[in-house]
C-alpha positions as a printed Julia matrix, in Angstrom:
311×3 Matrix{Float64}:
 58.83  31.67  162.83
 59.82  29.11  160.18
 63.43  29.38  159.08
 64.63  27.79  155.87
 67.45  25.33  156.48
 69.01  23.03  153.9
 72.18  21.45  152.58
 73.3   23.28  149.43
 76.01  22.36  146.98
 78.9   24.66  146.1
 78.47  24.88  142.34
 81.31  27.36  141.84
 84.32  28.57  143.8
 86.33  31.52  142.51
 88.91  33.98  143.74
 87.16  37.36  144.03
 90.26  39.23  145.25
 93.46  38.62  147.14
 92.34  36.74  150.26
 88.67  36.58  149.19
 86.84  33.58  147.74
 83.32  33.7   146.31
 81.05  30.67  146.56
 77.93  30.06  144.49
 75.45  27.81  146.28
 72.63  25.86  144.64
 70.04  23.31  145.69
 71.35  19.79  144.89
 68.12  18.98  143.0
 68.0   22.31  141.18
 65.06  23.61  143.2
 64.48  27.33  143.74
 65.94  28.9   146.86
 63.97  31.28  149.09
 63.72  34.84  147.8
 65.78  37.6   149.36
 66.3   41.35  149.18
 69.53  43.39  149.13
 71.16  43.46  152.56
 70.19  39.88  153.47
 72.6   37.35  154.94
 72.61  33.61  155.54
 74.02  31.45  158.32
 76.55  28.9   157.08
 77.01  25.92  159.4
 80.56  24.69  158.84
 80.72  22.27  161.74
 79.91  21.89  165.44
 80.33  25.31  167.03
 81.45  26.77  163.71
 78.61  28.84  162.28
 79.15  32.12  160.46
 77.04  34.77  158.73
 77.76  35.91  155.18
 75.95  38.55  153.14
 74.29  37.5   149.9
 76.03  39.38  147.09
 74.5   37.89  143.96
 71.33  38.69  142.05
 68.07  38.51  144.07
 66.2   37.74  140.85
 68.18  34.5   140.4
 66.19  32.08  142.55
 68.49  29.22  141.57
 71.66  30.45  143.25
 73.03  32.3   146.25
 76.48  33.91  146.15
 78.6   34.76  149.17
 82.17  36.04  149.51
 84.49  35.16  152.37
 87.53  37.15  153.45
 90.29  35.06  154.97
 91.03  36.38  158.45
 94.22  34.75  159.79
 93.49  35.96  163.32
 89.76  35.24  163.22
 87.8   32.5   164.97
 88.36  29.82  162.34
 85.35  30.16  160.05
 87.06  31.94  157.18
 90.09  29.63  157.32
 87.76  26.64  157.14
 86.05  28.02  154.02
 89.35  28.86  152.31
 91.05  25.58  153.14
 88.28  22.98  153.15
 85.3   24.11  151.08
 85.51  23.5   147.34
 83.24  23.14  144.32
 81.06  20.07  144.69
 81.0   20.17  148.48
 77.79  20.52  150.45
 77.27  23.07  153.19
 74.43  23.54  155.66
 72.78  26.95  155.42
 70.0   28.73  157.27
 68.08  31.85  156.29
 68.04  34.31  154.68
 67.54  37.13  157.2
 67.73  40.86  156.65
 68.56  43.53  159.23
 70.13  45.81  156.61
 67.3   46.25  154.13
 67.44  48.93  151.45
 64.68  51.46  152.1
 63.16  53.34  149.14
 64.76  56.73  148.51
 65.41  59.08  145.58
 69.13  59.3   146.43
 71.74  57.14  148.15
 75.32  57.48  149.3
 76.98  54.09  149.71
 80.25  53.61  151.61
 82.0   50.23  151.77
 85.24  49.1   153.33
 86.89  45.82  152.37
 84.57  42.82  152.51
 81.8   45.26  153.49
 81.15  45.58  149.76
 79.2   42.31  149.83
 75.81  43.55  151.12
 76.23  46.82  149.21
 76.71  45.15  145.82
 73.08  44.07  145.25
 71.91  47.41  146.68
 73.62  49.22  143.82
 71.77  47.15  141.25
 68.47  47.77  143.05
 69.09  51.53  143.27
 70.03  51.59  139.58
 66.91  49.65  138.58
 64.74  52.02  140.64
 66.17  55.06  138.84
 67.62  56.52  142.05
 70.64  58.8   142.12
 73.54  57.14  143.92
 77.28  57.02  144.43
 79.61  54.49  146.04
 82.87  55.17  147.84
 84.74  51.87  148.2
 87.97  51.52  150.13
 90.36  48.71  150.97
 93.99  48.02  151.81
 95.1   47.56  148.2
 93.32  47.36  144.86
 94.15  43.65  144.58
 92.5   42.97  147.96
 89.2   44.62  146.98
 86.56  42.17  145.77
 84.32  42.74  142.74
 86.2   45.8   141.43
 85.83  44.57  137.85
 82.11  43.92  138.39
 81.69  47.48  139.7
 83.32  49.01  136.62
 80.03  48.79  134.74
 78.7   51.67  136.84
 81.34  54.1   135.6
 82.01  57.26  137.59
 79.22  56.59  140.08
 81.77  54.33  141.81
 84.98  55.65  143.39
 87.58  52.96  144.09
 90.01  54.24  146.75
 92.67  51.74  147.89
 94.47  52.98  150.99
 97.95  52.4   149.58
 97.09  54.69  146.64
 94.69  57.23  148.16
 95.14  57.17  151.94
 92.12  57.07  154.22
 88.69  57.48  152.66
 87.64  61.1   152.18
 84.35  60.76  154.02
 83.82  64.5   154.36
 83.6   64.93  150.6
 80.95  62.22  150.37
 78.89  62.97  153.47
 78.99  66.75  153.75
 76.04  68.61  152.26
 73.97  65.48  151.68
 70.71  66.57  149.98
 67.42  65.97  151.77
 65.88  62.58  151.13
 69.28  60.91  150.77
 69.94  57.69  152.66
 73.46  56.6   153.58
 74.35  52.9   153.68
 77.69  51.78  155.08
 79.32  48.43  155.79
 82.9   47.65  156.71
 85.32  47.59  159.64
 84.34  49.2   162.93
 86.56  52.31  162.67
 85.03  53.15  159.28
 81.49  52.8   160.61
 82.33  54.9   163.65
 83.75  57.64  161.41
 80.66  57.61  159.2
 78.36  57.75  162.23
 80.19  60.85  163.47
 79.47  62.6   160.17
 75.94  61.49  159.41
 72.59  62.02  161.2
 71.31  58.71  162.55
 67.96  59.09  160.81
 69.66  58.96  157.42
 72.27  56.32  158.21
 72.02  52.55  157.91
 75.0   50.42  158.91
 75.85  46.75  159.24
 78.6   45.66  161.59
 80.68  42.49  161.4
 81.96  43.05  164.95
 80.01  44.22  168.0
 79.98  47.93  168.7
 81.63  49.02  171.94
 79.01  49.41  174.65
 78.9   51.73  177.62
 79.35  49.77  180.85
 75.96  48.89  182.26
 74.57  47.25  185.34
 74.14  43.49  185.1
 71.49  42.98  187.75
 69.47  39.8   188.16
 65.98  39.84  186.62
 63.14  37.5   185.71
 62.11  36.28  182.27
 58.65  34.84  181.71
 58.33  32.47  178.76
 54.82  33.19  177.5
 54.29  29.97  175.57
 54.92  27.73  178.56
 54.25  30.14  181.41
 57.62  29.31  182.93
 59.48  31.98  184.9
 63.28  31.92  184.88
 65.78  33.98  186.82
 68.57  35.5   184.7
 71.63  35.87  186.96
 73.84  38.94  186.8
 76.61  36.91  185.18
 74.55  35.1   182.51
 72.67  36.1   179.39
 69.0   35.53  178.63
 70.1   33.13  175.92
 72.24  31.1   178.32
 69.42  31.0   180.84
 66.65  29.82  178.52
 68.92  27.24  176.88
 70.01  26.04  180.29
 66.33  25.45  181.05
 66.04  23.21  177.99
 64.34  25.73  175.69
 65.43  25.43  172.06
 66.34  28.85  170.63
 68.07  29.7   167.37
 71.32  31.57  167.91
 74.7   32.0   166.26
 77.19  34.81  166.94
 76.4   35.37  170.67
 77.81  38.9   170.13
 74.69  40.81  169.11
 75.69  41.22  165.46
 73.85  38.57  163.43
 70.24  38.92  164.59
 69.59  35.17  164.7
 68.33  35.2   168.29
 66.0   38.19  167.87
 62.96  37.53  170.08
 59.61  39.29  170.47
 59.14  41.18  173.75
 55.56  41.05  175.06
 56.07  42.95  178.34
 58.91  44.85  179.96
 61.64  47.15  178.7
 64.78  45.65  177.15
 68.24  47.02  177.85
 69.51  46.84  174.27
 73.2   46.02  173.88
 73.25  44.69  170.34
 74.79  46.09  167.15
 71.82  45.24  164.91
 68.64  47.1   165.84
 68.08  50.68  164.72
 67.41  53.49  167.18
 63.73  53.36  166.25
 63.55  49.6   166.81
 65.25  49.99  170.18
 62.84  52.72  171.21
 59.87  50.57  170.2
 61.14  47.76  172.43
 59.16  45.12  170.53
 62.11  42.77  170.02
 65.53  42.15  171.56
 68.63  40.1   170.89
 68.71  37.77  173.85
 72.39  36.85  173.47
 73.56  40.24  174.79
 70.62  42.45  175.78
 69.14  42.52  179.25
 66.26  44.18  181.16
 65.66  47.73  182.33
 63.74  46.6   185.35
 62.96  43.35  187.06
 60.84  41.43  184.55
 60.52  40.65  180.86
 57.87  38.55  179.11
 59.19  36.97  175.93
 57.5   35.08  173.11
 59.3   31.83  173.89
């Protein structure tokens, strides 16, 4: 699979909210960027070992620019601090993508729920739903109104959007939004883990689409040794109980794209040709897991003794 990778220039840097900066990225020669659909994200390579994923939150019809927004996380792993402190207009950044594991499926009605910086993938979805003539509402929460990005931009949608800062409204009233959802309605949610967990408790999985910024807690599972066959070379590798598939194939000198190593970004998704994966990611849907056609090799393992992968 060919993945677009290029150095883009930061053509604009603006404060989107308290603790949030928005960057507009363009090709240095003014060339078009690859097309994307709502829900897509890109990898931003900030330095050695410092690669992060950010949702595209601009206009998919604008092939000349990509927009991302970055929340500063003082206790994070350093990526957001780097962006806030060292990336400015005129700088160049290495990007890869886009990819989309949170695509907007066609539906006559939507309920959108966003928490904090989780508004970023939802924002272009609203425009797409509006353009398609779908019925939709958005419930958007955050710590304070000043900390919530793109509130002014959302005002154009009127009463379809409910802004609910926690210091003014308390916790989001999910029951009012998710109870009695009409048939044919899809629910899209992005935000912190506790919000996603609460939405999942209230919404049938067949209607719900979520994107997580942090890995979902997994039930303890057996980490037995198993074999991985690399179909392109015919090599057979043993994955030890204390190592991932990703670590094993890279240790054998096989080049594989990867990023988060937590099962949240989807970069290392790999086709499964034989065998049954033990899925431990926070990306694939229940249907995709049941199909067993792909797996995220940074965290997932094998339900058995052997997997054949398209590597």
